[in-house]
């Protein structure tokens, strides 16, 4: 039974890679850089986006941002972002996708007609809150960012290594809680660099605003780093 | 493609239900009550177990407890519990199970030979940290308990309704952080009871020990409630 299961999973990942390449080609044509934003449930992805995008339709030097919101059910997160000045599209994995615990390339592809890619320089895709499966499915992104909250404990890179290994930036969020939780920051960084040597990290508090400017700058520079004129 | 995918998923769930029934029969024969303990990553399941089981080999009025630890990779949690006086068996979903994001009935079944069921009254199965998939797979349990940390925010019952709907007890953990996070407890309970009317909840802090006695009592009473003589 397990051999069959593994084969089905491999077929699904092969199909995903093909569709991810098609997404990638569309993003390249439109000169849009794409970020896959991942974390455990409640790590603060949506609040961070509210903070980063709260001031207008662009970040940095005129970088036009759009958001694709992935959720298992409902449109709570997209509703929270609706007051922002950036285009937000909701992708509900419970409708037509069987309540999947992650976004895959095909789900993202189904949302592309709803996005005016030509009007964007940076598309941020907020994945489903989950530290396992989202890491296995490329969606055609340029960069992966994951958010890890200090309330989750410093052992997470060791317990969910694929997620931490495949990202270009780790946002350590809720640093305002550091005095109130048992989180050994040095140990976290030691574990993080054990699975992803030298990966960049930013210390942020979506609640107090600490580190949000640095994150906005990091995001705004992605299109430039990729050579796509913003 | 999606129709095939859904059919594969349904087949998998049917097979799971069959194996869950076999587990259930074994548990009944051994007169062991089984708890499926679920949460998001970092909500505090392992620390709660350390607290609840820290004092000896039994809880309540001589209820003998065992723990089955599910993780995607490694044995960090089982190692943390190794100093306790209860039997702990590690189940690694990365070895032979393809790195699954949840425990299913077959994985639990593969661990049963390692557990002396006849010497137990209560088996606590710590699932993989994930708010989506574990809820879809029965393992033959008598009760489902989920842990929700106040650091995760009060919207989680609405975003992951299946998980909250199918449990008998919700542990609201990390209540010591309430003064430091934006968590509206009334709103959380309103959302919780919208998806699971009248479900019991306990307010707990694994860090300070608040509510741990109440949780230990709740767990110790499960075998009795089920009519299995402890």
Short mmCIF file of C-alpha atoms in Angstrom, two decimals:
data_model
loop_
_atom_site.label_atom_id
_atom_site.label_comp_id
_atom_site.label_asym_id
_atom_site.label_seq_id
_atom_site.Cartn_x
_atom_site.Cartn_y
_atom_site.Cartn_z
CA UNK A 1 0.00 0.00 0.00
CA UNK A 2 2.80 2.40 0.83
CA UNK A 3 4.57 1.91 -2.45
CA UNK A 4 1.42 2.96 -4.31
CA UNK A 5 1.02 5.95 -2.02
CA UNK A 6 4.55 7.14 -2.66
CA UNK A 7 4.09 6.78 -6.43
CA UNK A 8 0.90 8.86 -6.36
CA UNK A 9 2.76 11.52 -4.36
CA UNK A 10 5.65 11.56 -6.84
CA UNK A 11 3.27 11.90 -9.78
CA UNK A 12 1.57 14.81 -8.02
CA UNK A 13 4.92 16.53 -7.43
CA UNK A 14 5.96 16.01 -11.08
CA UNK A 15 2.68 17.53 -12.28
CA UNK A 16 3.16 20.38 -9.83
CA UNK A 17 6.66 21.14 -11.14
CA UNK A 18 5.32 21.37 -14.71
CA UNK A 19 2.58 23.82 -13.74
CA UNK A 20 4.99 25.80 -11.56
CA UNK A 21 7.17 26.29 -14.66
CA UNK A 22 4.16 27.60 -16.58
CA UNK A 23 3.42 30.05 -13.74
CA UNK A 24 7.09 31.07 -13.74
CA UNK A 25 6.93 31.81 -17.48
CA UNK A 26 3.83 33.99 -16.98
CA UNK A 27 5.49 35.86 -14.11
CA UNK A 28 8.62 36.42 -16.22
CA UNK A 29 6.58 37.72 -19.16
CA UNK A 30 4.83 40.21 -16.86
CA UNK A 31 8.11 40.98 -15.06
CA UNK A 32 6.61 40.21 -11.68
CA UNK A 33 8.72 38.88 -8.82
CA UNK A 34 6.83 36.37 -6.67
CA UNK A 35 7.25 35.60 -2.98
CA UNK A 36 5.85 32.48 -1.32
CA UNK A 37 5.14 33.48 2.30
CA UNK A 38 4.80 30.52 4.66
CA UNK A 39 4.47 29.81 8.39
CA UNK A 40 2.64 27.84 11.05
CA UNK A 41 -0.92 28.93 11.85
CA UNK A 42 -0.96 32.12 13.89
CA UNK A 43 2.67 33.10 13.31
CA UNK A 44 1.51 36.50 12.07
CA UNK A 45 1.73 36.48 8.25
CA UNK A 46 -1.43 38.53 7.67
CA UNK A 47 -0.65 41.07 10.40
CA UNK A 48 2.83 41.50 8.93
CA UNK A 49 1.35 42.16 5.49
CA UNK A 50 -1.02 44.72 7.01
CA UNK A 51 1.98 46.46 8.57
CA UNK A 52 4.20 46.30 5.50
CA UNK A 53 1.51 47.38 3.03
CA UNK A 54 -0.43 49.76 5.26
CA UNK A 55 0.89 52.98 3.76
CA UNK A 56 -0.06 52.86 0.11
CA UNK A 57 -0.17 51.00 -3.16
CA UNK A 58 3.63 50.72 -3.48
CA UNK A 59 6.63 49.97 -1.28
CA UNK A 60 10.22 51.15 -1.59
CA UNK A 61 10.88 53.09 -4.78
CA UNK A 62 7.48 52.59 -6.45
CA UNK A 63 7.29 48.80 -6.32
CA UNK A 64 3.67 47.86 -7.04
CA UNK A 65 2.51 44.99 -4.82
CA UNK A 66 -0.36 42.50 -5.09
CA UNK A 67 -1.38 39.78 -2.66
CA UNK A 68 -2.75 36.29 -3.24
CA UNK A 69 -4.33 34.92 -0.05
CA UNK A 70 -4.50 31.16 0.43
CA UNK A 71 -6.79 29.71 3.09
CA UNK A 72 -8.44 26.36 3.75
CA UNK A 73 -11.76 28.03 4.33
CA UNK A 74 -13.28 31.48 4.20
CA UNK A 75 -11.81 34.82 3.30
CA UNK A 76 -10.90 36.15 6.75
CA UNK A 77 -7.37 37.14 5.80
CA UNK A 78 -8.34 38.73 2.48
CA UNK A 79 -11.08 40.64 4.31
CA UNK A 80 -8.47 41.94 6.76
CA UNK A 81 -6.37 43.19 3.84
CA UNK A 82 -9.31 44.60 1.87
CA UNK A 83 -8.80 48.12 3.28
CA UNK A 84 -5.27 48.29 1.92
CA UNK A 85 -4.49 50.03 -1.34
CA UNK A 86 -3.10 46.90 -3.00
CA UNK A 87 -5.02 44.32 -5.03
CA UNK A 88 -5.88 41.21 -2.98
CA UNK A 89 -7.22 37.96 -4.44
CA UNK A 90 -8.55 35.15 -2.24
CA UNK A 91 -7.80 31.52 -3.04
CA UNK A 92 -9.88 29.10 -0.98
CA UNK A 93 -8.45 25.54 -0.99
CA UNK A 94 -11.78 24.27 0.36
CA UNK A 95 -13.68 25.16 -2.83
CA UNK A 96 -12.86 22.78 -5.66
CA UNK A 97 -9.50 21.76 -4.21
CA UNK A 98 -10.71 19.41 -1.44
CA UNK A 99 -9.59 21.52 1.53
CA UNK A 100 -5.88 21.15 0.83
CA UNK A 101 -3.41 22.06 3.57
CA UNK A 102 -1.14 23.94 1.18
CA UNK A 103 -1.15 25.91 -2.06
CA UNK A 104 0.13 24.13 -5.13
CA UNK A 105 1.09 25.48 -8.55
CA UNK A 106 -2.30 24.60 -10.04
CA UNK A 107 -4.28 26.50 -7.39
CA UNK A 108 -2.08 29.55 -7.92
CA UNK A 109 -2.51 29.15 -11.68
CA UNK A 110 -6.30 29.17 -11.28
CA UNK A 111 -6.04 32.60 -9.63
CA UNK A 112 -3.76 34.20 -12.23
CA UNK A 113 -6.64 35.41 -14.47
CA UNK A 114 -7.92 37.40 -11.47
CA UNK A 115 -4.60 39.19 -11.09
CA UNK A 116 -3.53 42.04 -13.37
CA UNK A 117 0.05 40.82 -13.44
CA UNK A 118 1.14 43.58 -15.84
CA UNK A 119 0.26 46.15 -13.18
CA UNK A 120 2.42 44.51 -10.52
CA UNK A 121 6.13 44.33 -9.74
CA UNK A 122 5.85 42.05 -6.73
CA UNK A 123 3.24 39.40 -5.93
CA UNK A 124 3.16 38.10 -2.37
CA UNK A 125 1.42 34.73 -2.02
CA UNK A 126 0.33 34.04 1.56
CA UNK A 127 0.29 30.25 1.86
CA UNK A 128 -1.90 28.14 4.16
CA UNK A 129 -0.62 28.08 7.76
CA UNK A 130 1.32 24.80 7.88
CA UNK A 131 4.98 23.92 8.40
CA UNK A 132 4.99 20.67 6.42
CA UNK A 133 3.26 20.44 3.04
CA UNK A 134 3.64 23.98 1.62
CA UNK A 135 7.42 23.37 1.52
CA UNK A 136 6.95 20.47 -0.90
CA UNK A 137 5.06 22.43 -3.56
CA UNK A 138 6.80 25.08 -5.65
CA UNK A 139 4.30 27.56 -7.09
CA UNK A 140 6.67 29.33 -9.51
CA UNK A 141 8.05 31.70 -6.88
CA UNK A 142 11.33 33.63 -6.95
CA UNK A 143 11.80 33.63 -3.20
CA UNK A 144 10.44 31.83 -0.17
CA UNK A 145 10.03 33.63 3.09
CA UNK A 146 8.92 31.95 6.25
CA UNK A 147 7.67 33.49 9.45
CA UNK A 148 8.55 31.82 12.74
CA UNK A 149 7.10 33.24 15.94
CA UNK A 150 9.18 33.22 19.12
CA UNK A 151 6.08 31.81 20.86
CA UNK A 152 6.55 28.58 18.87
CA UNK A 153 9.87 27.70 20.49
CA UNK A 154 13.44 27.46 19.26
CA UNK A 155 13.30 23.81 18.14
CA UNK A 156 11.18 24.38 15.03
CA UNK A 157 14.01 24.36 12.42
CA UNK A 158 14.95 20.86 13.60
CA UNK A 159 11.35 19.60 13.58
CA UNK A 160 10.35 21.06 10.20
CA UNK A 161 13.71 21.20 8.37
CA UNK A 162 12.42 21.22 4.76
CA UNK A 163 10.46 24.42 5.37
CA UNK A 164 13.44 26.20 6.94
CA UNK A 165 15.92 24.76 4.42
CA UNK A 166 14.14 26.00 1.30
CA UNK A 167 13.60 29.64 2.23
CA UNK A 168 15.68 32.71 1.44
CA UNK A 169 14.58 34.72 4.48
CA UNK A 170 13.32 33.79 7.94
CA UNK A 171 11.27 36.41 9.73
CA UNK A 172 11.48 35.87 13.47
CA UNK A 173 8.21 37.49 14.51
CA UNK A 174 6.67 38.53 17.86
CA UNK A 175 10.06 39.53 19.30
CA UNK A 176 8.10 41.78 21.67
CA UNK A 177 7.18 38.53 23.50
CA UNK A 178 10.84 37.56 24.12
CA UNK A 179 10.79 38.68 27.78
CA UNK A 180 7.69 36.53 28.37
CA UNK A 181 8.53 33.23 26.65
CA UNK A 182 11.25 30.59 27.03
CA UNK A 183 12.93 31.18 23.68
CA UNK A 184 16.71 30.95 23.42
CA UNK A 185 17.50 33.11 20.38
CA UNK A 186 21.09 31.84 20.02
CA UNK A 187 19.86 28.26 20.08
CA UNK A 188 17.21 29.06 17.45
CA UNK A 189 19.85 30.57 15.15
CA UNK A 190 22.14 27.61 15.78
CA UNK A 191 19.34 25.20 14.77
CA UNK A 192 18.37 27.42 11.80
CA UNK A 193 21.91 27.55 10.41
CA UNK A 194 22.30 23.83 10.94
CA UNK A 195 19.51 23.22 8.40
CA UNK A 196 20.07 26.32 6.20
CA UNK A 197 23.62 27.67 6.63
CA UNK A 198 23.89 31.45 6.34
CA UNK A 199 20.20 32.09 5.58
CA UNK A 200 19.16 35.69 6.24
CA UNK A 201 16.84 36.49 9.14
CA UNK A 202 15.01 39.58 10.33
CA UNK A 203 13.79 40.20 13.88
CA UNK A 204 10.34 41.69 13.68
CA UNK A 205 7.29 42.50 15.77
CA UNK A 206 4.15 43.00 13.74
CA UNK A 207 2.54 44.23 16.98
CA UNK A 208 5.00 47.01 17.86
CA UNK A 209 6.29 47.66 14.36
CA UNK A 210 9.89 46.75 15.23
CA UNK A 211 11.76 45.56 12.15
CA UNK A 212 8.85 46.24 9.78
CA UNK A 213 10.78 48.90 7.85
CA UNK A 214 13.66 46.47 7.31
CA UNK A 215 11.22 43.84 6.05
CA UNK A 216 9.56 46.34 3.70
CA UNK A 217 12.99 47.25 2.32
CA UNK A 218 13.92 43.57 1.87
CA UNK A 219 10.68 42.94 -0.04
CA UNK A 220 10.97 46.08 -2.15
CA UNK A 221 14.44 45.03 -3.32
CA UNK A 222 13.38 41.62 -4.64
CA UNK A 223 12.35 42.80 -8.14
CA UNK A 224 15.60 44.80 -8.44
CA UNK A 225 17.73 41.85 -7.30
CA UNK A 226 16.07 39.74 -9.98
CA UNK A 227 16.82 42.32 -12.65
CA UNK A 228 13.18 43.10 -13.44
CA UNK A 229 12.80 46.88 -13.72
CA UNK A 230 10.37 48.04 -11.02
CA UNK B 1 -7.01 15.80 -12.70
CA UNK B 2 -8.89 17.01 -9.67
CA UNK B 3 -11.54 14.33 -9.93
CA UNK B 4 -8.80 11.68 -9.81
CA UNK B 5 -7.20 13.43 -6.89
CA UNK B 6 -10.43 13.50 -4.90
CA UNK B 7 -11.03 9.82 -5.62
CA UNK B 8 -7.55 8.90 -4.40
CA UNK B 9 -8.18 10.93 -1.26
CA UNK B 10 -11.52 9.19 -0.64
CA UNK B 11 -9.93 5.77 -1.09
CA UNK B 12 -7.23 6.74 1.39
CA UNK B 13 -9.82 7.86 3.93
CA UNK B 14 -11.83 4.63 3.49
CA UNK B 15 -8.69 2.55 4.03
CA UNK B 16 -7.86 4.67 7.05
CA UNK B 17 -11.30 4.11 8.60
CA UNK B 18 -10.88 0.34 8.25
CA UNK B 19 -7.50 0.35 9.99
CA UNK B 20 -8.77 2.77 12.65
CA UNK B 21 -11.50 0.21 13.47
CA UNK B 22 -8.84 -2.48 13.85
CA UNK B 23 -6.87 -0.23 16.20
CA UNK B 24 -10.07 0.48 18.10
CA UNK B 25 -10.71 -3.24 18.55
CA UNK B 26 -7.17 -3.74 19.92
CA UNK B 27 -7.58 -0.82 22.29
CA UNK B 28 -10.92 -2.20 23.50
CA UNK B 29 -9.45 -5.65 24.06
CA UNK B 30 -6.66 -4.15 26.16
CA UNK B 31 -9.12 -1.76 27.84
CA UNK B 32 -7.05 1.27 26.93
CA UNK B 33 -8.60 4.68 26.35
CA UNK B 34 -6.87 6.64 23.59
CA UNK B 35 -6.51 10.39 23.19
CA UNK B 36 -5.49 12.04 19.93
CA UNK B 37 -3.68 15.25 20.94
CA UNK B 38 -3.46 17.82 18.14
CA UNK B 39 -2.37 21.42 17.61
CA UNK B 40 -0.45 23.83 15.40
CA UNK B 41 3.36 23.66 15.61
CA UNK B 42 4.63 25.25 18.80
CA UNK B 43 1.29 25.39 20.65
CA UNK B 44 2.85 23.51 23.56
CA UNK B 45 1.70 19.88 23.35
CA UNK B 46 4.99 18.36 24.50
CA UNK B 47 5.52 20.85 27.31
CA UNK B 48 1.96 20.18 28.52
CA UNK B 49 2.66 16.44 28.56
CA UNK B 50 5.86 17.04 30.53
CA UNK B 51 3.82 19.02 33.06
CA UNK B 52 0.91 16.61 33.28
CA UNK B 53 3.06 13.47 33.48
CA UNK B 54 6.00 14.90 35.42
CA UNK B 55 5.13 13.37 38.78
CA UNK B 56 5.08 9.64 38.21
CA UNK B 57 3.94 6.67 36.19
CA UNK B 58 0.23 7.24 36.85
CA UNK B 59 -2.22 10.15 36.99
CA UNK B 60 -5.42 10.52 39.02
CA UNK B 61 -6.38 7.37 40.88
CA UNK B 62 -3.73 5.05 39.44
CA UNK B 63 -4.39 5.58 35.73
CA UNK B 64 -1.36 4.17 33.87
CA UNK B 65 -0.38 6.39 30.94
CA UNK B 66 1.68 5.79 27.81
CA UNK B 67 2.64 8.24 25.06
CA UNK B 68 2.99 7.78 21.32
CA UNK B 69 4.95 10.69 19.80
CA UNK B 70 4.36 11.58 16.16
CA UNK B 71 6.86 13.78 14.35
CA UNK B 72 7.81 14.45 10.75
CA UNK B 73 11.47 14.06 11.56
CA UNK B 74 13.66 13.17 14.51
CA UNK B 75 12.79 12.23 18.05
CA UNK B 76 13.12 15.60 19.77
CA UNK B 77 9.78 15.36 21.56
CA UNK B 78 10.23 11.75 22.63
CA UNK B 79 13.71 12.67 23.91
CA UNK B 80 12.16 15.46 25.97
CA UNK B 81 9.73 12.97 27.52
CA UNK B 82 12.34 10.23 28.02
CA UNK B 83 13.01 11.29 31.62
CA UNK B 84 9.37 10.75 32.59
CA UNK B 85 8.24 7.57 34.27
CA UNK B 86 5.79 6.66 31.49
CA UNK B 87 6.50 4.57 28.39
CA UNK B 88 7.11 6.73 25.30
CA UNK B 89 7.27 5.41 21.74
CA UNK B 90 8.43 7.59 18.83
CA UNK B 91 6.68 7.41 15.48
CA UNK B 92 8.61 9.23 12.74
CA UNK B 93 6.44 9.96 9.67
CA UNK B 94 9.63 10.67 7.67
CA UNK B 95 10.82 7.03 7.85
CA UNK B 96 8.80 4.78 5.58
CA UNK B 97 5.78 7.06 5.51
CA UNK B 98 7.06 9.76 3.12
CA UNK B 99 7.21 12.62 5.64
CA UNK B 100 3.47 12.81 6.17
CA UNK B 101 2.05 15.92 7.86
CA UNK B 102 -0.25 13.89 10.09
CA UNK B 103 -0.60 10.54 11.78
CA UNK B 104 -2.97 8.08 10.22
CA UNK B 105 -4.43 4.83 11.53
CA UNK B 106 -1.81 2.71 9.75
CA UNK B 107 1.14 4.60 11.23
CA UNK B 108 -0.36 4.22 14.70
CA UNK B 109 -0.99 0.53 13.98
CA UNK B 110 2.69 0.05 13.05
CA UNK B 111 3.64 1.28 16.53
CA UNK B 112 1.21 -0.91 18.51
CA UNK B 113 3.64 -3.87 18.80
CA UNK B 114 6.05 -1.51 20.59
CA UNK B 115 3.43 -0.59 23.18
CA UNK B 116 2.51 -2.90 26.06
CA UNK B 117 -1.17 -2.00 25.77
CA UNK B 118 -2.17 -4.39 28.56
CA UNK B 119 -0.09 -2.34 30.99
CA UNK B 120 -1.83 0.93 30.10
CA UNK B 121 -5.16 2.55 30.91
CA UNK B 122 -4.65 5.67 28.82
CA UNK B 123 -2.61 6.16 25.66
CA UNK B 124 -1.94 9.74 24.61
CA UNK B 125 -0.99 10.10 20.95
CA UNK B 126 0.78 13.39 20.21
CA UNK B 127 0.03 14.12 16.57
CA UNK B 128 2.18 16.12 14.13
CA UNK B 129 1.86 19.88 14.62
CA UNK B 130 -0.68 20.83 11.93
CA UNK B 131 -4.20 22.29 12.04
CA UNK B 132 -5.45 20.76 8.79
CA UNK B 133 -4.72 17.12 7.92
CA UNK B 134 -4.62 15.41 11.35
CA UNK B 135 -8.33 16.25 11.72
CA UNK B 136 -9.16 14.15 8.64
CA UNK B 137 -7.59 10.93 9.90
CA UNK B 138 -9.15 8.96 12.77
CA UNK B 139 -6.60 6.70 14.43
CA UNK B 140 -9.04 4.70 16.57
CA UNK B 141 -9.11 7.26 19.38
CA UNK B 142 -11.80 7.72 22.05
CA UNK B 143 -11.30 11.44 22.41
CA UNK B 144 -9.67 14.27 20.52
CA UNK B 145 -8.05 17.11 22.36
CA UNK B 146 -6.60 20.12 20.67
CA UNK B 147 -4.28 22.75 22.02
CA UNK B 148 -4.67 26.33 20.84
CA UNK B 149 -2.18 28.92 22.04
CA UNK B 150 -3.34 32.48 22.75
CA UNK B 151 -0.31 33.62 20.72
CA UNK B 152 -1.99 32.20 17.59
CA UNK B 153 -4.91 34.64 17.66
CA UNK B 154 -8.63 34.28 18.26
CA UNK B 155 -9.62 33.59 14.64
CA UNK B 156 -8.24 30.04 14.46
CA UNK B 157 -11.59 28.17 15.00
CA UNK B 158 -12.97 29.94 11.91
CA UNK B 159 -9.89 29.26 9.80
CA UNK B 160 -9.44 25.59 10.75
CA UNK B 161 -13.03 24.56 11.61
CA UNK B 162 -12.72 20.78 11.09
CA UNK B 163 -10.00 20.53 13.71
CA UNK B 164 -11.99 22.51 16.29
CA UNK B 165 -15.27 20.80 15.37
CA UNK B 166 -14.11 17.23 15.91
CA UNK B 167 -12.54 17.57 19.36
CA UNK B 168 -14.00 16.92 22.80
CA UNK B 169 -11.73 19.35 24.64
CA UNK B 170 -9.92 22.53 23.66
CA UNK B 171 -6.92 23.48 25.77
CA UNK B 172 -6.31 27.21 25.53
CA UNK B 173 -2.61 27.27 26.33
CA UNK B 174 -0.10 30.05 27.16
CA UNK B 175 -2.71 32.08 29.07
CA UNK B 176 0.26 33.67 30.91
CA UNK B 177 0.83 35.60 27.65
CA UNK B 178 -2.67 37.15 27.66
CA UNK B 179 -1.45 40.54 28.96
CA UNK B 180 1.11 40.68 26.15
CA UNK B 181 -0.86 39.61 23.06
CA UNK B 182 -3.92 40.90 21.21
CA UNK B 183 -6.19 37.97 22.01
CA UNK B 184 -9.88 38.61 22.73
CA UNK B 185 -10.89 35.59 24.82
CA UNK B 186 -14.64 36.21 24.47
CA UNK B 187 -14.28 36.42 20.72
CA UNK B 188 -12.25 33.18 20.65
CA UNK B 189 -14.97 31.36 22.63
CA UNK B 190 -17.65 32.85 20.38
CA UNK B 191 -15.82 31.52 17.29
CA UNK B 192 -15.14 28.18 19.00
CA UNK B 193 -18.77 27.62 19.94
CA UNK B 194 -19.88 28.67 16.47
CA UNK B 195 -18.02 25.66 15.02
CA UNK B 196 -18.39 23.28 18.02
CA UNK B 197 -21.32 24.36 20.24
CA UNK B 198 -20.78 23.68 23.94
CA UNK B 199 -17.35 22.03 23.58
CA UNK B 200 -15.39 21.98 26.85
CA UNK B 201 -12.31 24.15 27.22
CA UNK B 202 -9.57 24.53 29.82
CA UNK B 203 -7.41 27.61 30.31
CA UNK B 204 -3.86 26.46 30.88
CA UNK B 205 -0.29 27.68 31.03
CA UNK B 206 2.28 24.94 30.60
CA UNK B 207 4.87 27.56 31.57
CA UNK B 208 3.42 28.64 34.94
CA UNK B 209 1.47 25.45 35.67
CA UNK B 210 -1.90 27.23 35.74
CA UNK B 211 -4.71 24.82 34.88
CA UNK B 212 -2.41 21.79 34.64
CA UNK B 213 -4.11 20.04 37.59
CA UNK B 214 -7.49 20.46 35.92
CA UNK B 215 -6.11 19.02 32.70
CA UNK B 216 -4.56 16.06 34.55
CA UNK B 217 -7.93 15.39 36.20
CA UNK B 218 -9.76 15.61 32.86
CA UNK B 219 -7.34 13.11 31.31
CA UNK B 220 -7.43 10.76 34.30
CA UNK B 221 -11.22 10.55 34.07
CA UNK B 222 -11.32 9.45 30.43
CA UNK B 223 -10.97 5.67 31.11
CA UNK B 224 -13.66 5.89 33.81
CA UNK B 225 -16.04 7.81 31.56
CA UNK B 226 -15.60 5.12 28.94
CA UNK B 227 -16.38 2.39 31.46
CA UNK B 228 -12.95 0.78 31.24
CA UNK B 229 -11.86 -0.07 34.80
CA UNK B 230 -8.68 1.86 35.51
#
